[in-house]
GROMACS .gro file of C-alpha atoms in nm:
model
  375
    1UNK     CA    1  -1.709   0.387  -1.772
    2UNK     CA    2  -1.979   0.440  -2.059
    3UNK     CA    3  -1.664   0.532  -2.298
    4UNK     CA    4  -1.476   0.221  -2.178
    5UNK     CA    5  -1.780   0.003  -2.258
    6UNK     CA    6  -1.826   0.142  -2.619
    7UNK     CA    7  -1.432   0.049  -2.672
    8UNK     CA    8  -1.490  -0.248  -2.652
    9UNK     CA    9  -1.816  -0.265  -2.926
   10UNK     CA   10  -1.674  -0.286  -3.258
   11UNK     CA   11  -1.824  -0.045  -3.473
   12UNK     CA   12  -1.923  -0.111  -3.910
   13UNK     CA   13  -1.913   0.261  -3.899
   14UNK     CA   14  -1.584   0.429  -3.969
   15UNK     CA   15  -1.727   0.779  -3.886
   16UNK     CA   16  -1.832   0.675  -3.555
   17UNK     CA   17  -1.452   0.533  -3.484
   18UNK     CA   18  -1.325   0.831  -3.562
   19UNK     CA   19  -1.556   1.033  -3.368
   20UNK     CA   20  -1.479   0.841  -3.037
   21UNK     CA   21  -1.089   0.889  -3.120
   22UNK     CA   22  -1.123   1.232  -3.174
   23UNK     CA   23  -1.320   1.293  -2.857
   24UNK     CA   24  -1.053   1.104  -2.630
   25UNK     CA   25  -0.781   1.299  -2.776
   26UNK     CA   26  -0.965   1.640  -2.758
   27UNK     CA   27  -0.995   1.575  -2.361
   28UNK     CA   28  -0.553   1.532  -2.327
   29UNK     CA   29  -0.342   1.832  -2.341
   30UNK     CA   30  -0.163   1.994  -2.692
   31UNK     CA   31   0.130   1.781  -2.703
   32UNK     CA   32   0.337   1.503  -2.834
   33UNK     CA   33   0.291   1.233  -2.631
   34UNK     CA   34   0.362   0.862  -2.658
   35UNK     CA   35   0.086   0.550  -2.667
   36UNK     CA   36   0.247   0.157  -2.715
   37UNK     CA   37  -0.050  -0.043  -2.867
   38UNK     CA   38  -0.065  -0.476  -2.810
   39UNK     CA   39  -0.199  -0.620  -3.090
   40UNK     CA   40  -0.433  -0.851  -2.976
   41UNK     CA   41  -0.362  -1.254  -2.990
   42UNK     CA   42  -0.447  -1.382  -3.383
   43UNK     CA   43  -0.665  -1.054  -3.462
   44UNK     CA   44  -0.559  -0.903  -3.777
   45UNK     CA   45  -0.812  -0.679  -3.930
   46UNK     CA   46  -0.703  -0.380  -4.052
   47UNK     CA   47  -0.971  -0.127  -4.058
   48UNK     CA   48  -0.779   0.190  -4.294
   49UNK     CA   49  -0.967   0.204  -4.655
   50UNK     CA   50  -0.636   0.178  -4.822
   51UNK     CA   51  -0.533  -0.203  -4.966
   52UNK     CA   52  -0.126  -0.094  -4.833
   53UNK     CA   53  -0.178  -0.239  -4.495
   54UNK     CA   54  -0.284  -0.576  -4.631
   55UNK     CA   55   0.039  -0.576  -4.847
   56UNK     CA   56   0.319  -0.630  -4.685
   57UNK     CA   57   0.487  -1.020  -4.634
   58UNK     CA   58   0.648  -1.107  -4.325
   59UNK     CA   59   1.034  -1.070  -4.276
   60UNK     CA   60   1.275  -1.320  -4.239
   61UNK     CA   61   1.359  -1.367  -3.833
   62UNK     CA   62   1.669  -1.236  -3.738
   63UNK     CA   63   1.875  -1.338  -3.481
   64UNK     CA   64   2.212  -1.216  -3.256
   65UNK     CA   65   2.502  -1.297  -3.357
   66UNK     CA   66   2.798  -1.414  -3.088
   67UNK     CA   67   2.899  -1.209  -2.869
   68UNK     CA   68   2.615  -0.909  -2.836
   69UNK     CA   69   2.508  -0.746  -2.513
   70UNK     CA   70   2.129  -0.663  -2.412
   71UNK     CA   71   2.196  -0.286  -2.458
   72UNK     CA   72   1.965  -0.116  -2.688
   73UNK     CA   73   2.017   0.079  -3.002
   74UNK     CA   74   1.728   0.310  -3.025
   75UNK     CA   75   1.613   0.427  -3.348
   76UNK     CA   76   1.325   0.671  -3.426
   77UNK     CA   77   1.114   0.703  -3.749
   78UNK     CA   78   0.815   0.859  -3.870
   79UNK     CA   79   0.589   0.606  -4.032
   80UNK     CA   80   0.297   0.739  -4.237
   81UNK     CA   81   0.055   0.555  -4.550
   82UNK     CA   82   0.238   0.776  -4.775
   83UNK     CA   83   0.600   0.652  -4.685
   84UNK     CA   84   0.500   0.305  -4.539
   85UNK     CA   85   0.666   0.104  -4.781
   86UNK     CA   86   1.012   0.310  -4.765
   87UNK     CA   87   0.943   0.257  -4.332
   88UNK     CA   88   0.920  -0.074  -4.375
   89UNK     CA   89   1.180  -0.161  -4.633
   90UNK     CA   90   1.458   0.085  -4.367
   91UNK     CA   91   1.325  -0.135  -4.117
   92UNK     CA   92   1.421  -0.440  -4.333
   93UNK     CA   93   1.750  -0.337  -4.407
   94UNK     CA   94   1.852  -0.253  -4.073
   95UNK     CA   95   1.759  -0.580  -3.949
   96UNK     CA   96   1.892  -0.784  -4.186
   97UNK     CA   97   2.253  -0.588  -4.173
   98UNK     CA   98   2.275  -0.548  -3.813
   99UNK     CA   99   2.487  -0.791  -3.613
  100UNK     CA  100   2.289  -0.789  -3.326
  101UNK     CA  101   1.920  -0.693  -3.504
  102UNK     CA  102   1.731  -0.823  -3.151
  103UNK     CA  103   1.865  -0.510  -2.969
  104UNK     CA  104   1.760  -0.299  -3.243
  105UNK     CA  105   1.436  -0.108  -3.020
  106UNK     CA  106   1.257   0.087  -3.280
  107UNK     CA  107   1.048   0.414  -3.178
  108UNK     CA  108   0.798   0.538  -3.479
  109UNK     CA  109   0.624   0.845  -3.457
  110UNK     CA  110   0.282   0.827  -3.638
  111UNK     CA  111   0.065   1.163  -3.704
  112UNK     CA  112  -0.263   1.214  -3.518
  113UNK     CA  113  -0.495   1.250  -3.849
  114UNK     CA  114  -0.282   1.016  -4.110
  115UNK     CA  115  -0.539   0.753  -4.301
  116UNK     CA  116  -0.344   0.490  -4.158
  117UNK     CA  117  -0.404   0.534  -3.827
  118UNK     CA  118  -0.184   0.406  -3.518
  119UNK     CA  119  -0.326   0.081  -3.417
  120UNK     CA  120  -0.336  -0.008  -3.756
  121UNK     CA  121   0.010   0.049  -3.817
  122UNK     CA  122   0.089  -0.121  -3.488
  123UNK     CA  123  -0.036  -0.389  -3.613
  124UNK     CA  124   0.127  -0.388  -3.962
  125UNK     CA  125   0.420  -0.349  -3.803
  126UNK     CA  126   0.401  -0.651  -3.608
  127UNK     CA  127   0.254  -0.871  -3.834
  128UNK     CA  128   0.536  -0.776  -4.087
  129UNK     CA  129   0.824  -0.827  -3.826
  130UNK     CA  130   0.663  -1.035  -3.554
  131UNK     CA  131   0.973  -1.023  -3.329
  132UNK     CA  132   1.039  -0.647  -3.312
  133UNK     CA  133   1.075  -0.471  -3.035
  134UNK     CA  134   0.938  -0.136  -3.132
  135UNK     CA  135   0.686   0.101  -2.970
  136UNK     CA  136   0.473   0.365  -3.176
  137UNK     CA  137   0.368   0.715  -3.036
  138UNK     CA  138   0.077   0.963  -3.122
  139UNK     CA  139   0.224   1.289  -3.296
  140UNK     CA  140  -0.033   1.581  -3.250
  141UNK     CA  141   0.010   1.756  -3.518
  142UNK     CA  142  -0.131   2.093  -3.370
  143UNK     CA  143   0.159   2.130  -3.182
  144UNK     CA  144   0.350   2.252  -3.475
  145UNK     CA  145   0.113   2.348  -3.732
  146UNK     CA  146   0.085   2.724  -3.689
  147UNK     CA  147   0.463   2.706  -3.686
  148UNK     CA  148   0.488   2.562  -4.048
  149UNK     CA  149   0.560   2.787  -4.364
  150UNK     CA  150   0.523   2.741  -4.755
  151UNK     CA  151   0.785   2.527  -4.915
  152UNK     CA  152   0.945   2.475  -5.232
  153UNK     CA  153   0.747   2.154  -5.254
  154UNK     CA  154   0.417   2.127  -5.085
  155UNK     CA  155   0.519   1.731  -4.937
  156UNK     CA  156   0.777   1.972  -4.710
  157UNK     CA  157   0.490   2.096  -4.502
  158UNK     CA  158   0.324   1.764  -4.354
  159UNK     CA  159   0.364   1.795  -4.023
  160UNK     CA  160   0.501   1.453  -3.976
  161UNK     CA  161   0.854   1.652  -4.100
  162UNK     CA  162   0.885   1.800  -3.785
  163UNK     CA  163   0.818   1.559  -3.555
  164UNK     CA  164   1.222   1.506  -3.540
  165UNK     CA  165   1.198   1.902  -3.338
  166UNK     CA  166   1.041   1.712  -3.098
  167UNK     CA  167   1.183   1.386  -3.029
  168UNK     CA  168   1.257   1.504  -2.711
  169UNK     CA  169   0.921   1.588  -2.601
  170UNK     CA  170   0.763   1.257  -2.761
  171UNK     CA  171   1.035   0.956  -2.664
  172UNK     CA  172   1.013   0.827  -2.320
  173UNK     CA  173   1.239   1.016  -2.065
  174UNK     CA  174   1.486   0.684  -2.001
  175UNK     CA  175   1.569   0.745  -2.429
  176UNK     CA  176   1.918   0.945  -2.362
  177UNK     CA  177   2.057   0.847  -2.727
  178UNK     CA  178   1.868   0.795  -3.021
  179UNK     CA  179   1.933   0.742  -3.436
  180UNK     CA  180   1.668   1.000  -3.643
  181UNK     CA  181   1.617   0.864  -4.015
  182UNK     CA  182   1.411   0.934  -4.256
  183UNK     CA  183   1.161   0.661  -4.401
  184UNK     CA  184   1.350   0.702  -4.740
  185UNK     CA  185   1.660   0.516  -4.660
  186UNK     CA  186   1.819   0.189  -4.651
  187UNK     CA  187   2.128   0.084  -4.449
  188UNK     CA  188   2.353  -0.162  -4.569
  189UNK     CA  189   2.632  -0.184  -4.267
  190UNK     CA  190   2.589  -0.271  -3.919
  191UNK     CA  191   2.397   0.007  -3.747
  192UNK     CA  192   2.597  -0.043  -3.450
  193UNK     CA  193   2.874   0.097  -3.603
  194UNK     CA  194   2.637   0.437  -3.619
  195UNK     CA  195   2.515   0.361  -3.222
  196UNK     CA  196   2.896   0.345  -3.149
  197UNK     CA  197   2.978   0.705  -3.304
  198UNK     CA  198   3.138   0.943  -2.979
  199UNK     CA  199   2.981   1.279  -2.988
  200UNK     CA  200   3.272   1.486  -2.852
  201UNK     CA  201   3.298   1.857  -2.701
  202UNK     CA  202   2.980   1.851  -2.545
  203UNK     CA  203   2.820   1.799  -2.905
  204UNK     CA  204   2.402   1.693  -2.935
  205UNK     CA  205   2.404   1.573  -3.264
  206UNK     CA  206   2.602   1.403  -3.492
  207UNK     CA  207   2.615   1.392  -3.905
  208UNK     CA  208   2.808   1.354  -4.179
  209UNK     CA  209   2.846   1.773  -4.307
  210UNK     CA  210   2.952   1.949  -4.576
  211UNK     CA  211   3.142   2.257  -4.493
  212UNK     CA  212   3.201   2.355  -4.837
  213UNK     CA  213   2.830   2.394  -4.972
  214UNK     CA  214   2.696   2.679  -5.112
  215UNK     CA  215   2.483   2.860  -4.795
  216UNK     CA  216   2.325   3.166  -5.022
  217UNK     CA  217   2.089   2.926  -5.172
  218UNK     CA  218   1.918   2.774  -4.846
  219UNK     CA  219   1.867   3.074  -4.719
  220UNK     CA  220   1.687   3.462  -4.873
  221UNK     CA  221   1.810   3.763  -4.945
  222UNK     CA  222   1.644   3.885  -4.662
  223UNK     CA  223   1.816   3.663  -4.419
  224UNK     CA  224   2.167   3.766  -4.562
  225UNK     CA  225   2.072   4.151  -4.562
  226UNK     CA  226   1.977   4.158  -4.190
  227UNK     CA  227   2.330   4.191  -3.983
  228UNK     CA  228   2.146   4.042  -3.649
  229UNK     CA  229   2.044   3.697  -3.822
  230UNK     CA  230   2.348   3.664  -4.061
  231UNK     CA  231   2.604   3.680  -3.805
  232UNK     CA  232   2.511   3.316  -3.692
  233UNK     CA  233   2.747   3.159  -3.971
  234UNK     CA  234   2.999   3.418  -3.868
  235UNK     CA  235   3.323   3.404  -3.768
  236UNK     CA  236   3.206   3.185  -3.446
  237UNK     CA  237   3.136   2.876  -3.667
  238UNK     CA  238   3.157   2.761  -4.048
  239UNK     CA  239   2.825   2.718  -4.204
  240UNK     CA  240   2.849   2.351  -4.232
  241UNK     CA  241   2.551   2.215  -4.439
  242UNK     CA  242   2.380   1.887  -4.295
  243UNK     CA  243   2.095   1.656  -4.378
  244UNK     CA  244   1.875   1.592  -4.100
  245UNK     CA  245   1.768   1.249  -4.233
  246UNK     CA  246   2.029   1.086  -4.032
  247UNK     CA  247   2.135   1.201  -3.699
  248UNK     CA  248   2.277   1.065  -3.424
  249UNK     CA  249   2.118   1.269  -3.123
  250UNK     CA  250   2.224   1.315  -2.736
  251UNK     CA  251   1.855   1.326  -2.594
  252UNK     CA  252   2.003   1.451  -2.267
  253UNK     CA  253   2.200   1.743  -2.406
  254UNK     CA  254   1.899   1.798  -2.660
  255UNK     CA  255   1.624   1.855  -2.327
  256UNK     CA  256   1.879   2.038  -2.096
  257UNK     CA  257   1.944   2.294  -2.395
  258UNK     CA  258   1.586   2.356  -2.503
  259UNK     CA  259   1.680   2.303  -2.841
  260UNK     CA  260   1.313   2.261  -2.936
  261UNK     CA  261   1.223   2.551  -2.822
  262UNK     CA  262   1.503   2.745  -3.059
  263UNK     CA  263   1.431   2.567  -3.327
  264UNK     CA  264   1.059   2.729  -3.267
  265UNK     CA  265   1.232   3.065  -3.209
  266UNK     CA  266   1.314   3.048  -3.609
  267UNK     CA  267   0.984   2.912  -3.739
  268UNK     CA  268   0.848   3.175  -3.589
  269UNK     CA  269   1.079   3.449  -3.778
  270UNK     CA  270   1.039   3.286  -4.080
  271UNK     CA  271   0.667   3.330  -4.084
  272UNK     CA  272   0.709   3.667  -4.035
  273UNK     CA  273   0.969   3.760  -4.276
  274UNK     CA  274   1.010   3.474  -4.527
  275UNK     CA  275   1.427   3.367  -4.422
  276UNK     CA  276   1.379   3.041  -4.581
  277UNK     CA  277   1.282   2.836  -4.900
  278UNK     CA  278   1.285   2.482  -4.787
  279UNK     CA  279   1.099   2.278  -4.511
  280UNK     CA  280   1.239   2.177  -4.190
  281UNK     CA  281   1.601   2.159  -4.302
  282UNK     CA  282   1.707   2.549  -4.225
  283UNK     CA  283   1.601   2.534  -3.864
  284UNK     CA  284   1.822   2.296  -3.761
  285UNK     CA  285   2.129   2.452  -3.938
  286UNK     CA  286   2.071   2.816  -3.821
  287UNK     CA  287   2.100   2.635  -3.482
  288UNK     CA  288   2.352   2.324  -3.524
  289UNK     CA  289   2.524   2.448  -3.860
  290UNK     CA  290   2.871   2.368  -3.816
  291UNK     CA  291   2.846   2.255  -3.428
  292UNK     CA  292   2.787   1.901  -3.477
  293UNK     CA  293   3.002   1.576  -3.446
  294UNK     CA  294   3.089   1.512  -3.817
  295UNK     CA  295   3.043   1.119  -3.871
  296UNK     CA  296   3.173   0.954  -4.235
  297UNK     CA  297   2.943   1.094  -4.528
  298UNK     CA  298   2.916   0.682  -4.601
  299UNK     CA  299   2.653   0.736  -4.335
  300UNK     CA  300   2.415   0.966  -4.551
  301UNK     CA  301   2.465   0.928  -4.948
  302UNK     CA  302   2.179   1.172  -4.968
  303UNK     CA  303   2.026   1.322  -5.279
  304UNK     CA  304   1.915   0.965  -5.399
  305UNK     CA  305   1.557   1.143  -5.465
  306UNK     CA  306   1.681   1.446  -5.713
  307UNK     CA  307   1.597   1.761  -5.652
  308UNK     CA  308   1.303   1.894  -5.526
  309UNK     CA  309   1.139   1.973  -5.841
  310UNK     CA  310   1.244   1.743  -6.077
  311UNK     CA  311   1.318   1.439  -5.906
  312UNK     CA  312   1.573   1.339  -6.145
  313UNK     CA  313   1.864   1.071  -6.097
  314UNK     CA  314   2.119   1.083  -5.945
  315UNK     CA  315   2.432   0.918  -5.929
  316UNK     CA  316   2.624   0.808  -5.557
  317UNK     CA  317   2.919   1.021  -5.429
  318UNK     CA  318   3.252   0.911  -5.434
  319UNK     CA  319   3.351   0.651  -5.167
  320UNK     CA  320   3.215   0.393  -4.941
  321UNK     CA  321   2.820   0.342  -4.861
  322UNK     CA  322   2.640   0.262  -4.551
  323UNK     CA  323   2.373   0.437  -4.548
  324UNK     CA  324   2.144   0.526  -4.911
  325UNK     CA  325   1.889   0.818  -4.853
  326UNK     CA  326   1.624   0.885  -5.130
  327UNK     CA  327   1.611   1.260  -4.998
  328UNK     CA  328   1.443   1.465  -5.305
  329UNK     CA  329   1.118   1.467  -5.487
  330UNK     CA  330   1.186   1.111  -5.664
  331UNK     CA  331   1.123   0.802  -5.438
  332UNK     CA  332   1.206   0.468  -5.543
  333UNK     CA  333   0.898   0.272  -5.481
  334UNK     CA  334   0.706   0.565  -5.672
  335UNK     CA  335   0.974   0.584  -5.976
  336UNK     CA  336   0.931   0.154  -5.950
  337UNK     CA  337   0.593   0.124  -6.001
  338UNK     CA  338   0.578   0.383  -6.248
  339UNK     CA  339   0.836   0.191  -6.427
  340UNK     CA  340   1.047   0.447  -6.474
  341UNK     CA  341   1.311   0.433  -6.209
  342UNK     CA  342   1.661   0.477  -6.191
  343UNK     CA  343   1.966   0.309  -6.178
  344UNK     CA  344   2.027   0.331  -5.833
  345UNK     CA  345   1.660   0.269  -5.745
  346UNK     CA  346   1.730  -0.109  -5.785
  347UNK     CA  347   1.947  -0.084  -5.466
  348UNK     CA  348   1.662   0.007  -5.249
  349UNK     CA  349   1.435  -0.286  -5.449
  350UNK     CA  350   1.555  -0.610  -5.206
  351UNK     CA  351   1.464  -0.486  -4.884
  352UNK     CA  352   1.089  -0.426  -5.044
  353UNK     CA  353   0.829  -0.623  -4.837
  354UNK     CA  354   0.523  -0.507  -5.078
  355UNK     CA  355   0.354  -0.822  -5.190
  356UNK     CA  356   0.338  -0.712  -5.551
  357UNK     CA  357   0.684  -0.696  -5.548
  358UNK     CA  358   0.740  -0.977  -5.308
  359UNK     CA  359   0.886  -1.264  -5.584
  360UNK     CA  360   1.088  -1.036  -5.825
  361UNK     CA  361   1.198  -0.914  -5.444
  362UNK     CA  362   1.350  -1.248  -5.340
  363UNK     CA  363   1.506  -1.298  -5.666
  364UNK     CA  364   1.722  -0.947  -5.652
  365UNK     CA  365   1.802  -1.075  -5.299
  366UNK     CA  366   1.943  -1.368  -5.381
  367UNK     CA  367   2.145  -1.244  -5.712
  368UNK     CA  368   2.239  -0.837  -5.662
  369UNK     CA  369   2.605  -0.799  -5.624
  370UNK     CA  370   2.671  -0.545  -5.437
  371UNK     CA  371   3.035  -0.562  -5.441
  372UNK     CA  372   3.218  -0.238  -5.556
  373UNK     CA  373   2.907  -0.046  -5.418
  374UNK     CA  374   2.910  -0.101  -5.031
  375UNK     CA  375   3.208  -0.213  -4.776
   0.00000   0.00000   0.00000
């Protein structure tokens, strides 16, 4: 009771906050678990040091077109004060490309100990798109930290990376499909065409793949040398490469399999003998490499980013676009501020809610042609 009183003081000192927050959570079990915040009527302070949250304008409403049902398209993010402005601008561009963008039920995953913290994204969120129908969940971060390795780039190790391992663990039970992306992409098609995607053969996730990439470089000579791990890409399956920024994911099949729980079994061997150079990526394709429904690679025109240690430009594969993904060290809003972006950088400008940005935002809006780029 004395706890409940105290919530509802407000407090000039931060400190204190936290202190309260972090003795709550210390008192609920090590897990991911899920919290949906209210914003309360007209109250809009934002308490996080950082001028972001104030930053944002509001999106334009948008509305169902003719003809859509009340079925949901669930979509899950990570949202984050280092990546809130590519969150919110993926956010933008699905609603603004969607056909029925009121279905469109949006599940972010925000980390226990990020400087934004929950409620204040919550409300962000809500004052930037005050129609969505979205719910944000508490990742605890100790769930997976002892499990995480070096990387070829130190931004690979946040935690937040690998809340997608356990989506299934952190969504609410009644979530049986759900779209992953990453907070560095913009969609410029109707996501339903993605929510629509059959995974066949009993598959759990679906992306576009690349069966012709180059495995010996994701992977160490130690991997490749042991007979017992390298028989995985055998003659059972190709070793299809995919990007796990876009995935279309069979909840069900993911909980009844325990796929968490293998993609653990990995982390674990690659703290002990080093199997891997990058991130989160390798998990998921020692265990889905080349068993996954392949969708159109106009779904995921990764690599927008660079590499990972130079960040430089990049041009887009051949064909159609639906999807853009800033994967890589370079990220637009970083390369745009810095003025020093690239070409292709100016695609992800429009669906930009930052207020700096906010007029030379509406005028790309209203004059980029995208014709030749997207269909």
């Amino acid at each position: 009771m004395k706890l409940l009183q105290m919530g509802r003081l407000r407090f000039c000192n931060r400190s204190l906050n936290d202190a309260i927050v972090a003795l709550l959570l210390s008192t609920l079990p090590l897990m991911c678990f899920g919290i949906r915040y209210f914003p309360a009527n007209g109250e809009t302070e934002i308490n996080s040091g950082s001028d972001v949250l104030f930053s944002f304008s509001e999106a334009p409403e948008y509305r169902n077109g003719v003809g859509c049902s009340r079925d949901n398209i669930h979509v899950a993010m990570t949202i984050d004060l280092e990546y809130l402005r590519g969150s919110i601008a993926a956010v933008h561009s699905i609603l603004r490309h969607a056909s029925c963008p009121e279905n469109v039920f949006f599940h972010f995953i925000a980390a226990e100990f990020d400087p934004a913290n929950p409620r204040d994204l919550t409300r962000l969120v809500r004052s930037t798109f005050p129609s969505l129908n979205f719910k944000v969940y508490i990742f605890r971060e100790d769930t997976v930290i002892n499990l995480i390795s070096s990387s070829i780039r130190v931004a690979l190790e946040n935690p937040l990376n690998y809340a997608r391992n356990y989506l299934g663990d952190i969504l609410d039970p009644y979530v049986n499909r759900v779209i992953y992306l990453d907070s560095d992409v913009v969609i410029v098609d109707d996501i339903q065409k993605l929510w629509n995607i059959t995974l066949q053969n009993n598959r759990v996730i679906g992306a576009p793949e690349y069966c012709h990439a180059n495995f010996t470089k994701y992977f160490t000579d130690t991997f490749w040398s042991d007979p017992m791990m390298s028989r995985v890409f055998g003659s059972r399956k190709k070793p299809c490469y995919f990007n796990t920024g876009v995935m279309v994911m069979d909840m069900g099949k993911w909980r009844e399999g325990n796929y968490r729980k293998s993609i653990e079994n990995w982390m674990e061997i690659q703290r002990r003998k080093r199997i891997y150079e990058l991130g989160s990526l390798p998990p998921f394709l020692l265990v889905f490499g080349g068993d996954i429904e392949p969708i159109h690679h106009r779904w995921n025109q990764h690599g927008l980013g660079g590499d990972n240690v130079k960040g430089s430009c990049r041009s887009l594969h051949s064909g159609p676009v639906s999807l853009l993904h800033w994967s890589g060290k370079g990220k637009p809003w970083v390369r745009l501020d810095e003025k020093r972006s690239c070409p292709l950088d100016h695609l992800w400008e429009p669906y930009d809610l930052y207020k700096r940005n906010h007029h030379r935002q509406q005028s790309a809006v209203g004059s980029f042609n995208f014709v030749g780029y997207f269909i």
